[in-house]
Amino acid sequence: MTQKTVTLIDNSTGKKYEYPVLEGTVGPAVIDIRKLYSDTGYFTFDPGYTSTGSTESQITYIDGDKGILLHRGYAIEDLAEHSDFLEVCYLLLNGALPTQKEREQFEHTITHHTMVHEQLTAFYRGFRRDAHPMAVLCGVTGALSAFYHDSTDINDPQQRLIASHRMIAKIPTIAAMAYKYSIGQPFVYPRNDLSFAENFLHMMFAVPCEPYRVNPVVAKAMDRILILHADHEQNASTSTVRLAGSSGANPFACVAAGIASLWGPAHGGANEAVLKMLQEIGSKDRIPEFVRRAKDKNDNFRLMGFGHRVYKNYDPRAQVMRRTCHEVLAELGIKDEPLLDIAMELERIALEDDYFIEKKLYPNVDFYSGIILKAIGLPTSMFTVLFAVARTVGWIAQWKEMIEDPQQKIGRPRQLYTGQTHRAYVPVGQRG
Ligand code: SDX
């Protein structure tokens, strides 16, 4: 089959340049422009990378128009329905669903890495009790680099594997410790007899004074929420992890960078922002006022939980989250959750509004997750922390793929410079 190419004509010189088109297994093909600058002296210009592929990957595929999300080829709806988070972790890391034996071995490995070095607890005492838990998570995760020197050599496959397992296993422990610290309760150690989701709930809500029974419905919902947030192609935080890792930085430091990026309200911080927005709206009759503000170009207010760079149709995760939201509230006997009523009415109004239809703005993964997390008992400030707990496996899988990619090189974008050209230095006495 002949190689497909595209031709670029520089109209100022009449010169023609031909570039190969690389086809994936599914989704848009890419124009390989790696030689563009050396051929033409031009850079491309694509702030926000709306049309730029930064890497080849085999982990996650999104079709934004059809609302499709695949992890190693498996649809998110199937994984949410039939799998569990630890199996999805194995799938993202290894590329295939585990056999029973592989699953048991992986579960044993992760379970036996859930404790953190006891000295790490000292880091928490340096934070104010009212510090945002994302600040604590970012700091303590970065500090892991100072403890696990036997798994920071990224060129050693065995150390990469141990570091990956440690990061996935310890992030829920670190996250729960951030919550306990914020409410002045003692840290709760992980338990090896609990599943990943059960263990997280136990470390979050158990107290030493009495036994804690994990609600199986809540544990199942938590496990599903973790699956829905596990990975999502080259989003802002994953791209941050890849760029940090491209310099050879250790995986703990790279994940800390990912946590920092996820915190932003345009990204993972949106789930916290959605709940605050629903609380600010306060009642259904104020919804039109907020929808109007979201459409007003002079108002920088946006409907949090709506819109997506890739999904121009419904975010498939939002649909699963919506169903889970109703299930959890029903199971917990929460009949009248006003925030859910406002959310559903806001969704109905927005989806009928010409502005949202024209801009293809649909609810995304963050729109309903906050309502479930609030029902489960997480404080709003822990919502993005939960997102980070789930996304850590995606960051680690993508980091590992990058390190093992023979084409990998340090990321170093260029720019369009519009600043001052060279000018002579002027001593302060001669300045205007
Ligand atoms: C996540 O990338 C990922 O995969 C992320 C994520 C993941 O799993 O990693 O899916 C997780 O981050 C989900 C998104 C969570 N963020 C929010 O819910 C915050 C609210 N949403 C927006 O900030 C926005 O929709 C983004 C950031 C999500 C996407 O922004 P884009 O792709 O850069 O789109 P844009 O800002 O250029 O918007 C296009 C138009 C603009 O109008 P015009 O300038 O063309 O006139 O749509 C408007 C925007 O003003 N618009 C909105 C809107 N989102 C976009 N208007 C009102 N409310 C909104 N929410």
CSV table of C-alpha atoms and ligand atoms in Angstrom, one decimal:
chain,number,residue,atom,x,y,z
A,1,MET,CA,0.0,0.0,0.0
A,2,THR,CA,1.5,3.4,-1.0
A,3,GLN,CA,2.4,5.7,1.9
A,4,LYS,CA,-0.3,8.4,2.1
A,5,THR,CA,1.2,11.9,2.2
A,6,VAL,CA,0.2,15.6,2.3
A,7,THR,CA,1.9,18.4,0.4
A,8,LEU,CA,2.6,21.8,1.9
A,9,ILE,CA,3.2,24.7,-0.6
A,10,ASP,CA,5.0,27.8,0.6
A,11,ASN,CA,3.3,30.4,-1.6
A,12,SER,CA,6.0,32.9,-0.8
A,13,THR,CA,8.6,30.7,-2.5
A,14,GLY,CA,6.5,28.3,-4.5
A,15,LYS,CA,8.5,25.4,-2.8
A,16,LYS,CA,6.6,22.2,-2.1
A,17,TYR,CA,7.1,19.9,0.9
A,18,GLU,CA,5.7,16.4,1.3
A,19,TYR,CA,4.9,14.9,4.7
A,20,PRO,CA,3.9,11.3,5.5
A,21,VAL,CA,0.4,10.6,7.0
A,22,LEU,CA,0.5,8.0,9.8
A,23,GLU,CA,-2.6,5.9,10.3
A,24,GLY,CA,-3.6,4.6,13.8
A,25,THR,CA,-5.8,1.5,14.3
A,26,VAL,CA,-8.8,3.8,14.8
A,27,GLY,CA,-9.4,7.5,14.9
A,28,PRO,CA,-7.8,10.5,13.1
A,29,ALA,CA,-4.6,9.9,11.2
A,30,VAL,CA,-1.7,12.3,11.8
A,31,ILE,CA,0.6,14.3,9.6
A,32,ASP,CA,4.2,13.5,10.6
A,33,ILE,CA,5.8,17.0,10.7
A,34,ARG,CA,8.9,16.1,12.6
A,35,LYS,CA,11.0,17.4,9.7
A,36,LEU,CA,8.9,20.6,9.1
A,37,TYR,CA,11.2,23.1,10.8
A,38,SER,CA,14.4,21.7,9.3
A,39,ASP,CA,12.7,21.6,5.9
A,40,THR,CA,10.9,25.0,6.0
A,41,GLY,CA,12.2,27.1,8.9
A,42,TYR,CA,8.5,27.2,10.1
A,43,PHE,CA,7.1,26.0,13.5
A,44,THR,CA,3.5,25.0,13.8
A,45,PHE,CA,1.3,27.1,16.1
A,46,ASP,CA,-1.3,25.3,18.2
A,47,PRO,CA,-1.8,26.8,21.7
A,48,GLY,CA,-3.7,24.3,23.8
A,49,TYR,CA,-2.8,21.6,21.3
A,50,THR,CA,-6.3,21.4,19.8
A,51,SER,CA,-5.0,19.8,16.6
A,52,THR,CA,-1.7,18.3,17.8
A,53,GLY,CA,-0.9,14.7,18.6
A,54,SER,CA,1.9,14.7,21.2
A,55,THR,CA,2.6,11.0,21.2
A,56,GLU,CA,1.6,7.5,19.9
A,57,SER,CA,-0.3,5.5,22.5
A,58,GLN,CA,-2.1,2.2,22.9
A,59,ILE,CA,-3.8,2.8,26.2
A,60,THR,CA,-7.0,4.8,25.8
A,61,TYR,CA,-9.0,5.9,22.8
A,62,ILE,CA,-11.8,8.5,22.7
A,63,ASP,CA,-14.2,9.3,19.9
A,64,GLY,CA,-15.6,12.7,21.0
A,65,ASP,CA,-18.3,12.7,18.3
A,66,LYS,CA,-19.6,9.2,19.1
A,67,GLY,CA,-19.1,9.5,22.9
A,68,ILE,CA,-16.8,6.4,22.9
A,69,LEU,CA,-14.1,5.7,25.5
A,70,LEU,CA,-12.0,2.5,25.2
A,71,HIS,CA,-9.3,1.4,27.6
A,72,ARG,CA,-7.0,-1.1,25.7
A,73,GLY,CA,-10.1,-1.7,23.5
A,74,TYR,CA,-12.6,-2.3,26.2
A,75,ALA,CA,-15.6,0.1,26.4
A,76,ILE,CA,-15.9,2.1,29.6
A,77,GLU,CA,-19.5,1.1,30.0
A,78,ASP,CA,-18.4,-2.6,30.0
A,79,LEU,CA,-15.6,-2.0,32.4
A,80,ALA,CA,-17.9,0.0,34.8
A,81,GLU,CA,-20.5,-2.8,34.6
A,82,HIS,CA,-18.4,-6.0,34.7
A,83,SER,CA,-14.9,-5.1,36.0
A,84,ASP,CA,-13.4,-3.6,39.1
A,85,PHE,CA,-10.8,-0.9,39.6
A,86,LEU,CA,-7.9,-3.2,40.4
A,87,GLU,CA,-8.6,-5.2,37.2
A,88,VAL,CA,-8.7,-1.9,35.2
A,89,CYS,CA,-5.4,-0.9,36.8
A,90,TYR,CA,-3.9,-4.2,35.6
A,91,LEU,CA,-5.4,-3.7,32.1
A,92,LEU,CA,-4.1,-0.1,31.8
A,93,LEU,CA,-0.6,-1.1,32.9
A,94,ASN,CA,-0.3,-4.4,31.0
A,95,GLY,CA,-2.5,-4.1,28.0
A,96,ALA,CA,-4.7,-7.2,28.7
A,97,LEU,CA,-7.3,-8.3,31.2
A,98,PRO,CA,-5.5,-10.5,33.8
A,99,THR,CA,-6.1,-14.3,34.2
A,100,GLN,CA,-7.3,-15.4,37.6
A,101,LYS,CA,-3.7,-16.1,38.7
A,102,GLU,CA,-2.4,-12.8,37.3
A,103,ARG,CA,-5.2,-11.0,39.1
A,104,GLU,CA,-4.4,-12.7,42.5
A,105,GLN,CA,-0.7,-11.9,42.1
A,106,PHE,CA,-1.4,-8.3,41.2
A,107,GLU,CA,-3.8,-7.8,44.0
A,108,HIS,CA,-1.3,-9.3,46.5
A,109,THR,CA,1.4,-7.0,45.2
A,110,ILE,CA,-0.7,-3.8,45.4
A,111,THR,CA,-2.1,-4.8,48.8
A,112,HIS,CA,1.4,-5.2,50.2
A,113,HIS,CA,2.5,-1.7,49.1
A,114,THR,CA,-0.4,0.3,50.6
A,115,MET,CA,1.5,1.3,53.8
A,116,VAL,CA,3.7,4.4,53.6
A,117,HIS,CA,7.0,4.9,55.3
A,118,GLU,CA,6.2,5.9,58.9
A,119,GLN,CA,8.4,9.0,58.7
A,120,LEU,CA,6.2,10.3,55.9
A,121,THR,CA,3.5,11.1,58.5
A,122,ALA,CA,5.8,13.9,59.8
A,123,PHE,CA,5.2,15.8,56.5
A,124,TYR,CA,1.5,16.3,57.4
A,125,ARG,CA,2.3,18.1,60.6
A,126,GLY,CA,4.0,20.8,58.6
A,127,PHE,CA,0.7,21.8,56.9
A,128,ARG,CA,-2.1,23.9,58.5
A,129,ARG,CA,-5.1,21.8,59.4
A,130,ASP,CA,-7.2,23.8,56.9
A,131,ALA,CA,-4.8,23.4,54.0
A,132,HIS,CA,-6.5,22.2,50.9
A,133,PRO,CA,-6.0,18.5,50.7
A,134,MET,CA,-4.8,18.8,47.1
A,135,ALA,CA,-1.9,20.9,48.4
A,136,VAL,CA,-1.1,18.2,50.9
A,137,LEU,CA,-1.5,15.4,48.3
A,138,CYS,CA,0.8,17.2,45.9
A,139,GLY,CA,3.5,17.8,48.6
A,140,VAL,CA,3.5,14.4,50.2
A,141,THR,CA,3.4,12.6,46.8
A,142,GLY,CA,6.5,14.5,45.7
A,143,ALA,CA,8.1,13.6,49.0
A,144,LEU,CA,7.9,9.9,48.1
A,145,SER,CA,10.9,10.5,46.0
A,146,ALA,CA,12.8,11.1,49.2
A,147,PHE,CA,11.9,7.7,50.6
A,148,TYR,CA,11.9,5.1,47.9
A,149,HIS,CA,15.4,5.5,46.4
A,150,ASP,CA,15.3,1.8,45.4
A,151,SER,CA,12.6,2.6,42.7
A,152,THR,CA,13.6,5.9,41.2
A,153,ASP,CA,16.0,4.7,38.6
A,154,ILE,CA,13.7,5.0,35.6
A,155,ASN,CA,16.1,3.0,33.3
A,156,ASP,CA,15.7,-0.1,35.4
A,157,PRO,CA,12.5,-2.0,34.3
A,158,GLN,CA,12.2,-3.7,37.7
A,159,GLN,CA,12.5,-0.3,39.5
A,160,ARG,CA,9.9,1.2,37.1
A,161,LEU,CA,7.5,-1.7,38.0
A,162,ILE,CA,8.0,-1.3,41.7
A,163,ALA,CA,7.6,2.4,41.5
A,164,SER,CA,4.4,2.0,39.5
A,165,HIS,CA,2.9,-0.5,42.0
A,166,ARG,CA,4.0,1.7,45.0
A,167,MET,CA,2.3,4.8,43.4
A,168,ILE,CA,-1.0,3.0,42.7
A,169,ALA,CA,-1.0,1.4,46.1
A,170,LYS,CA,0.0,4.3,48.3
A,171,ILE,CA,-2.0,7.2,46.7
A,172,PRO,CA,-5.3,6.2,48.5
A,173,THR,CA,-3.4,5.9,51.8
A,174,ILE,CA,-1.8,9.4,51.4
A,175,ALA,CA,-5.2,10.8,50.3
A,176,ALA,CA,-7.0,9.4,53.3
A,177,MET,CA,-4.3,10.7,55.6
A,178,ALA,CA,-4.7,14.2,54.2
A,179,TYR,CA,-8.4,14.0,55.1
A,180,LYS,CA,-7.8,12.6,58.6
A,181,TYR,CA,-5.2,15.3,59.2
A,182,SER,CA,-7.7,18.0,58.1
A,183,ILE,CA,-10.3,16.9,60.7
A,184,GLY,CA,-7.8,16.2,63.5
A,185,GLN,CA,-8.5,12.4,63.6
A,186,PRO,CA,-5.7,9.8,63.8
A,187,PHE,CA,-4.4,8.2,60.6
A,188,VAL,CA,-6.0,4.8,59.9
A,189,TYR,CA,-3.6,2.2,58.5
A,190,PRO,CA,-4.6,0.2,55.4
A,191,ARG,CA,-6.0,-3.3,55.9
A,192,ASN,CA,-5.0,-6.2,53.7
A,193,ASP,CA,-8.3,-7.9,53.9
A,194,LEU,CA,-10.2,-5.1,52.1
A,195,SER,CA,-10.5,-4.4,48.4
A,196,PHE,CA,-9.0,-1.2,47.0
A,197,ALA,CA,-12.3,0.8,47.3
A,198,GLU,CA,-13.2,-0.7,50.7
A,199,ASN,CA,-9.7,0.1,52.0
A,200,PHE,CA,-10.0,3.7,50.9
A,201,LEU,CA,-13.4,4.1,52.5
A,202,HIS,CA,-12.0,2.4,55.7
A,203,MET,CA,-9.0,4.7,55.9
A,204,MET,CA,-11.2,7.7,55.3
A,205,PHE,CA,-14.0,7.0,57.7
A,206,ALA,CA,-12.9,4.4,60.3
A,207,VAL,CA,-11.9,5.6,63.8
A,208,PRO,CA,-9.8,3.5,66.3
A,209,CYS,CA,-12.6,3.6,68.9
A,210,GLU,CA,-15.0,1.2,67.1
A,211,PRO,CA,-15.2,-1.3,64.2
A,212,TYR,CA,-16.1,0.3,60.9
A,213,ARG,CA,-18.4,-1.6,58.5
A,214,VAL,CA,-18.0,-0.7,54.8
A,215,ASN,CA,-21.3,-0.2,53.1
A,216,PRO,CA,-21.2,-2.6,50.1
A,217,VAL,CA,-23.3,-0.3,48.0
A,218,VAL,CA,-21.0,2.7,48.7
A,219,ALA,CA,-17.9,0.5,48.1
A,220,LYS,CA,-19.3,-0.6,44.7
A,221,ALA,CA,-20.1,3.0,43.8
A,222,MET,CA,-16.7,4.1,44.9
A,223,ASP,CA,-15.1,1.4,42.8
A,224,ARG,CA,-17.1,2.4,39.8
A,225,ILE,CA,-16.2,6.1,40.3
A,226,LEU,CA,-12.5,5.1,40.4
A,227,ILE,CA,-12.9,3.1,37.1
A,228,LEU,CA,-14.6,6.1,35.4
A,229,HIS,CA,-11.7,8.4,36.3
A,230,ALA,CA,-8.8,6.0,35.7
A,231,ASP,CA,-7.4,7.3,32.4
A,232,HIS,CA,-8.4,9.6,29.6
A,233,GLU,CA,-5.8,9.9,26.7
A,234,GLN,CA,-3.5,13.0,26.7
A,235,ASN,CA,-5.5,15.3,29.0
A,236,ALA,CA,-3.8,18.2,30.7
A,237,SER,CA,-2.6,16.3,33.8
A,238,THR,CA,-1.5,13.3,31.8
A,239,SER,CA,0.4,15.5,29.4
A,240,THR,CA,2.0,17.2,32.4
A,241,VAL,CA,3.2,13.8,33.8
A,242,ARG,CA,4.5,12.8,30.3
A,243,LEU,CA,6.4,16.1,29.9
A,244,ALA,CA,7.8,16.0,33.4
A,245,GLY,CA,8.8,12.3,32.8
A,246,SER,CA,10.4,13.1,29.4
A,247,SER,CA,13.3,14.8,31.2
A,248,GLY,CA,14.0,11.6,33.2
A,249,ALA,CA,12.4,12.8,36.5
A,250,ASN,CA,11.3,10.0,38.8
A,251,PRO,CA,7.7,8.8,38.7
A,252,PHE,CA,6.8,10.1,42.2
A,253,ALA,CA,7.8,13.7,41.2
A,254,CYS,CA,6.0,13.3,37.8
A,255,VAL,CA,2.7,12.2,39.6
A,256,ALA,CA,3.0,15.2,41.9
A,257,ALA,CA,3.2,17.4,38.8
A,258,GLY,CA,0.1,15.7,37.5
A,259,ILE,CA,-1.7,16.3,40.8
A,260,ALA,CA,-0.9,20.0,40.5
A,261,SER,CA,-2.3,20.2,37.0
A,262,LEU,CA,-5.4,18.2,37.8
A,263,TRP,CA,-6.3,20.7,40.6
A,264,GLY,CA,-7.3,23.4,38.2
A,265,PRO,CA,-11.1,24.1,38.0
A,266,ALA,CA,-11.0,23.6,34.2
A,267,HIS,CA,-9.8,20.1,34.7
A,268,GLY,CA,-10.1,17.8,37.7
A,269,GLY,CA,-11.0,20.7,40.0
A,270,ALA,CA,-14.3,20.9,38.2
A,271,ASN,CA,-16.1,18.3,40.4
A,272,GLU,CA,-15.5,20.5,43.5
A,273,ALA,CA,-16.5,23.6,41.4
A,274,VAL,CA,-19.7,21.9,40.2
A,275,LEU,CA,-20.9,21.3,43.8
A,276,LYS,CA,-20.1,24.9,44.8
A,277,MET,CA,-22.0,26.1,41.7
A,278,LEU,CA,-25.1,24.0,42.5
A,279,GLN,CA,-25.0,25.3,46.0
A,280,GLU,CA,-24.7,28.9,44.7
A,281,ILE,CA,-27.6,28.3,42.4
A,282,GLY,CA,-29.5,27.2,45.4
A,283,SER,CA,-32.9,26.6,43.8
A,284,LYS,CA,-34.3,25.6,40.4
A,285,ASP,CA,-35.9,29.0,39.8
A,286,ARG,CA,-32.4,30.6,39.7
A,287,ILE,CA,-31.1,28.3,37.0
A,288,PRO,CA,-32.1,30.6,34.1
A,289,GLU,CA,-30.0,33.4,35.7
A,290,PHE,CA,-26.9,31.2,35.7
A,291,VAL,CA,-27.5,29.8,32.2
A,292,ARG,CA,-27.7,33.4,31.0
A,293,ARG,CA,-24.4,34.2,32.7
A,294,ALA,CA,-22.8,31.2,31.2
A,295,LYS,CA,-23.8,32.5,27.7
A,296,ASP,CA,-22.7,36.1,28.4
A,297,LYS,CA,-19.3,36.8,26.7
A,298,ASN,CA,-18.7,39.6,29.2
A,299,ASP,CA,-19.1,37.2,32.2
A,300,ASN,CA,-16.3,34.7,32.7
A,301,PHE,CA,-18.8,32.4,34.5
A,302,ARG,CA,-19.0,28.9,33.0
A,303,LEU,CA,-21.3,26.1,33.8
A,304,MET,CA,-18.9,23.8,35.6
A,305,GLY,CA,-19.3,20.2,34.7
A,306,PHE,CA,-20.3,21.1,31.1
A,307,GLY,CA,-18.2,21.0,28.0
A,308,HIS,CA,-15.2,19.1,27.0
A,309,ARG,CA,-12.2,19.5,24.6
A,310,VAL,CA,-12.9,16.1,23.0
A,311,TYR,CA,-16.5,15.1,23.7
A,312,LYS,CA,-18.8,17.0,21.4
A,313,ASN,CA,-21.5,14.5,22.4
A,314,TYR,CA,-22.4,13.1,25.8
A,315,ASP,CA,-19.4,12.1,27.9
A,316,PRO,CA,-20.0,8.3,28.3
A,317,ARG,CA,-18.7,8.5,31.8
A,318,ALA,CA,-21.3,11.1,32.8
A,319,GLN,CA,-24.0,8.8,31.7
A,320,VAL,CA,-22.7,6.0,33.9
A,321,MET,CA,-22.2,8.5,36.7
A,322,ARG,CA,-25.7,9.7,36.4
A,323,ARG,CA,-27.1,6.2,36.8
A,324,THR,CA,-24.8,5.5,39.7
A,325,CYS,CA,-25.9,8.8,41.3
A,326,HIS,CA,-29.5,7.6,41.4
A,327,GLU,CA,-28.6,4.2,42.6
A,328,VAL,CA,-26.5,5.5,45.5
A,329,LEU,CA,-29.0,8.0,46.6
A,330,ALA,CA,-31.8,5.4,46.5
A,331,GLU,CA,-29.7,2.8,48.3
A,332,LEU,CA,-28.7,5.3,51.0
A,333,GLY,CA,-32.4,6.3,51.3
A,334,ILE,CA,-31.7,9.9,50.3
A,335,LYS,CA,-35.0,10.8,48.9
A,336,ASP,CA,-34.9,14.5,48.3
A,337,GLU,CA,-31.4,15.7,47.4
A,338,PRO,CA,-32.0,19.3,46.3
A,339,LEU,CA,-28.6,19.5,44.6
A,340,LEU,CA,-29.6,16.5,42.4
A,341,ASP,CA,-32.9,18.1,41.6
A,342,ILE,CA,-31.1,21.3,40.6
A,343,ALA,CA,-28.5,19.4,38.6
A,344,MET,CA,-31.1,17.5,36.6
A,345,GLU,CA,-33.1,20.6,35.9
A,346,LEU,CA,-29.9,22.5,34.9
A,347,GLU,CA,-29.0,19.6,32.6
A,348,ARG,CA,-32.5,19.6,31.0
A,349,ILE,CA,-32.5,23.4,30.5
A,350,ALA,CA,-28.9,23.5,29.2
A,351,LEU,CA,-29.4,20.7,26.7
A,352,GLU,CA,-32.5,22.4,25.2
A,353,ASP,CA,-30.7,25.8,25.0
A,354,ASP,CA,-29.5,26.8,21.5
A,355,TYR,CA,-26.1,28.2,22.9
A,356,PHE,CA,-25.2,24.8,24.4
A,357,ILE,CA,-26.5,22.9,21.4
A,358,GLU,CA,-24.5,25.0,19.0
A,359,LYS,CA,-21.3,24.8,21.2
A,360,LYS,CA,-21.9,21.1,21.7
A,361,LEU,CA,-21.7,21.5,25.5
A,362,TYR,CA,-22.8,18.3,27.3
A,363,PRO,CA,-22.4,17.3,31.0
A,364,ASN,CA,-18.9,15.8,31.5
A,365,VAL,CA,-17.6,13.3,34.1
A,366,ASP,CA,-17.5,16.0,36.8
A,367,PHE,CA,-21.2,17.0,36.6
A,368,TYR,CA,-22.7,14.2,38.7
A,369,SER,CA,-19.7,12.8,40.6
A,370,GLY,CA,-19.8,15.5,43.3
A,371,ILE,CA,-23.4,14.7,44.2
A,372,ILE,CA,-22.4,11.0,44.7
A,373,LEU,CA,-19.3,11.9,46.7
A,374,LYS,CA,-21.3,14.2,48.9
A,375,ALA,CA,-23.8,11.4,49.5
A,376,ILE,CA,-21.0,9.0,50.4
A,377,GLY,CA,-19.7,11.6,52.9
A,378,LEU,CA,-16.7,13.1,51.3
A,379,PRO,CA,-16.2,16.8,51.9
A,380,THR,CA,-16.2,19.0,48.8
A,381,SER,CA,-12.5,19.6,49.2
A,382,MET,CA,-11.8,15.9,48.8
A,383,PHE,CA,-13.5,15.5,45.5
A,384,THR,CA,-10.5,16.3,43.3
A,385,VAL,CA,-8.3,14.2,45.6
A,386,LEU,CA,-10.6,11.3,44.8
A,387,PHE,CA,-10.1,12.1,41.1
A,388,ALA,CA,-6.3,12.0,41.6
A,389,VAL,CA,-6.5,8.7,43.5
A,390,ALA,CA,-8.2,7.2,40.4
A,391,ARG,CA,-6.1,9.0,37.8
A,392,THR,CA,-2.8,7.9,39.3
A,393,VAL,CA,-3.0,4.6,37.5
A,394,GLY,CA,-3.6,6.4,34.2
A,395,TRP,CA,-0.7,8.8,34.8
A,396,ILE,CA,1.6,5.8,35.7
A,397,ALA,CA,0.5,3.7,32.7
A,398,GLN,CA,1.1,6.6,30.4
A,399,TRP,CA,4.4,7.5,32.0
A,400,LYS,CA,5.6,3.9,31.7
A,401,GLU,CA,4.5,3.8,28.0
A,402,MET,CA,6.5,7.0,27.4
A,403,ILE,CA,9.6,5.7,29.1
A,404,GLU,CA,9.4,2.4,27.2
A,405,ASP,CA,8.8,4.2,23.8
A,406,PRO,CA,11.9,4.0,21.7
A,407,GLN,CA,10.9,7.3,20.0
A,408,GLN,CA,10.7,9.0,23.3
A,409,LYS,CA,12.7,12.2,23.7
A,410,ILE,CA,12.6,15.2,26.1
A,411,GLY,CA,9.6,17.4,25.3
A,412,ARG,CA,10.6,20.9,24.3
A,413,PRO,CA,7.9,22.9,22.4
A,414,ARG,CA,8.9,26.1,20.5
A,415,GLN,CA,7.0,29.4,20.2
A,416,LEU,CA,5.9,32.4,18.2
A,417,TYR,CA,8.0,35.2,19.6
A,418,THR,CA,6.3,38.7,19.5
A,419,GLY,CA,8.5,40.4,22.1
A,420,GLN,CA,11.2,43.0,21.8
A,421,THR,CA,14.0,42.5,19.4
A,422,HIS,CA,17.6,43.2,20.6
A,423,ARG,CA,18.1,46.6,22.2
A,424,ALA,CA,21.1,48.2,24.1
A,425,TYR,CA,21.1,48.4,27.9
A,426,VAL,CA,20.3,51.8,29.3
A,427,PRO,CA,21.8,52.9,32.7
A,428,VAL,CA,19.1,53.8,35.2
A,429,GLY,CA,20.1,57.5,35.2
A,430,GLN,CA,19.3,57.7,31.5
A,431,ARG,CA,15.9,56.1,31.6
A,432,GLY,CA,12.9,58.3,30.8
B,1,SDX,C1,-12.0,17.1,32.7
B,1,SDX,O1,-9.2,16.5,28.8
B,1,SDX,C2,-9.8,15.7,29.4
B,1,SDX,O2,-10.0,14.5,29.0
B,1,SDX,C3,-10.3,16.1,30.8
B,1,SDX,C4,-11.1,15.1,31.6
B,1,SDX,C5,-10.3,13.9,32.0
B,1,SDX,O3,-10.8,12.9,32.3
B,1,SDX,O4,-9.0,14.1,32.1
B,1,SDX,O5,-12.2,14.7,30.9
B,1,SDX,C6,-11.6,15.7,32.9
B,1,SDX,O6,-11.2,18.0,32.9
B,1,SDX,C7,-13.4,17.4,32.3
B,1,SDX,C8,-13.7,18.9,32.1
B,1,SDX,C9,-14.0,19.5,33.5
B,1,SDX,N1,-14.1,21.0,33.3
B,1,SDX,C10,-15.3,21.7,33.5
B,1,SDX,O7,-16.4,21.1,33.6
B,1,SDX,C11,-15.1,23.2,33.5
B,1,SDX,C12,-16.1,23.8,32.5
B,1,SDX,N2,-15.8,23.5,31.2
B,1,SDX,C13,-15.0,24.4,30.4
B,1,SDX,O8,-14.1,25.1,31.1
B,1,SDX,C14,-14.5,23.9,29.0
B,1,SDX,O9,-15.6,23.3,28.5
B,1,SDX,C15,-13.4,22.9,29.0
B,1,SDX,C16,-12.1,23.5,29.7
B,1,SDX,C17,-13.7,21.6,29.6
B,1,SDX,C18,-13.0,22.7,27.5
B,1,SDX,O10,-12.6,23.9,27.0
B,1,SDX,P1,-12.1,24.0,25.5
B,1,SDX,O11,-12.1,22.7,24.8
B,1,SDX,O12,-10.9,24.8,25.5
B,1,SDX,O13,-13.3,24.8,24.8
B,1,SDX,P2,-13.4,26.3,24.8
B,1,SDX,O14,-13.1,26.8,26.2
B,1,SDX,O15,-12.7,26.9,23.6
B,1,SDX,O16,-15.0,26.5,24.7
B,1,SDX,C19,-15.6,26.5,23.4
B,1,SDX,C20,-16.7,27.5,23.5
B,1,SDX,C21,-16.3,28.8,24.0
B,1,SDX,O17,-17.1,29.8,23.5
B,1,SDX,P3,-16.5,30.7,22.2
B,1,SDX,O18,-15.3,31.4,22.8
B,1,SDX,O19,-16.3,29.7,21.1
B,1,SDX,O20,-17.6,31.7,22.0
B,1,SDX,O21,-17.7,26.9,24.4
B,1,SDX,C22,-17.8,27.8,25.5
B,1,SDX,C23,-16.6,28.7,25.5
B,1,SDX,O22,-16.9,30.0,26.1
B,1,SDX,N3,-17.9,27.0,26.7
B,1,SDX,C24,-18.7,27.2,27.7
B,1,SDX,C25,-18.4,26.1,28.6
B,1,SDX,N4,-17.4,25.4,28.1
B,1,SDX,C26,-17.1,25.9,26.9
B,1,SDX,N5,-19.6,28.1,28.0
B,1,SDX,C27,-20.3,28.0,29.2
B,1,SDX,N6,-20.1,27.0,30.1
B,1,SDX,C28,-19.1,26.0,29.8
B,1,SDX,N7,-18.9,25.1,30.7
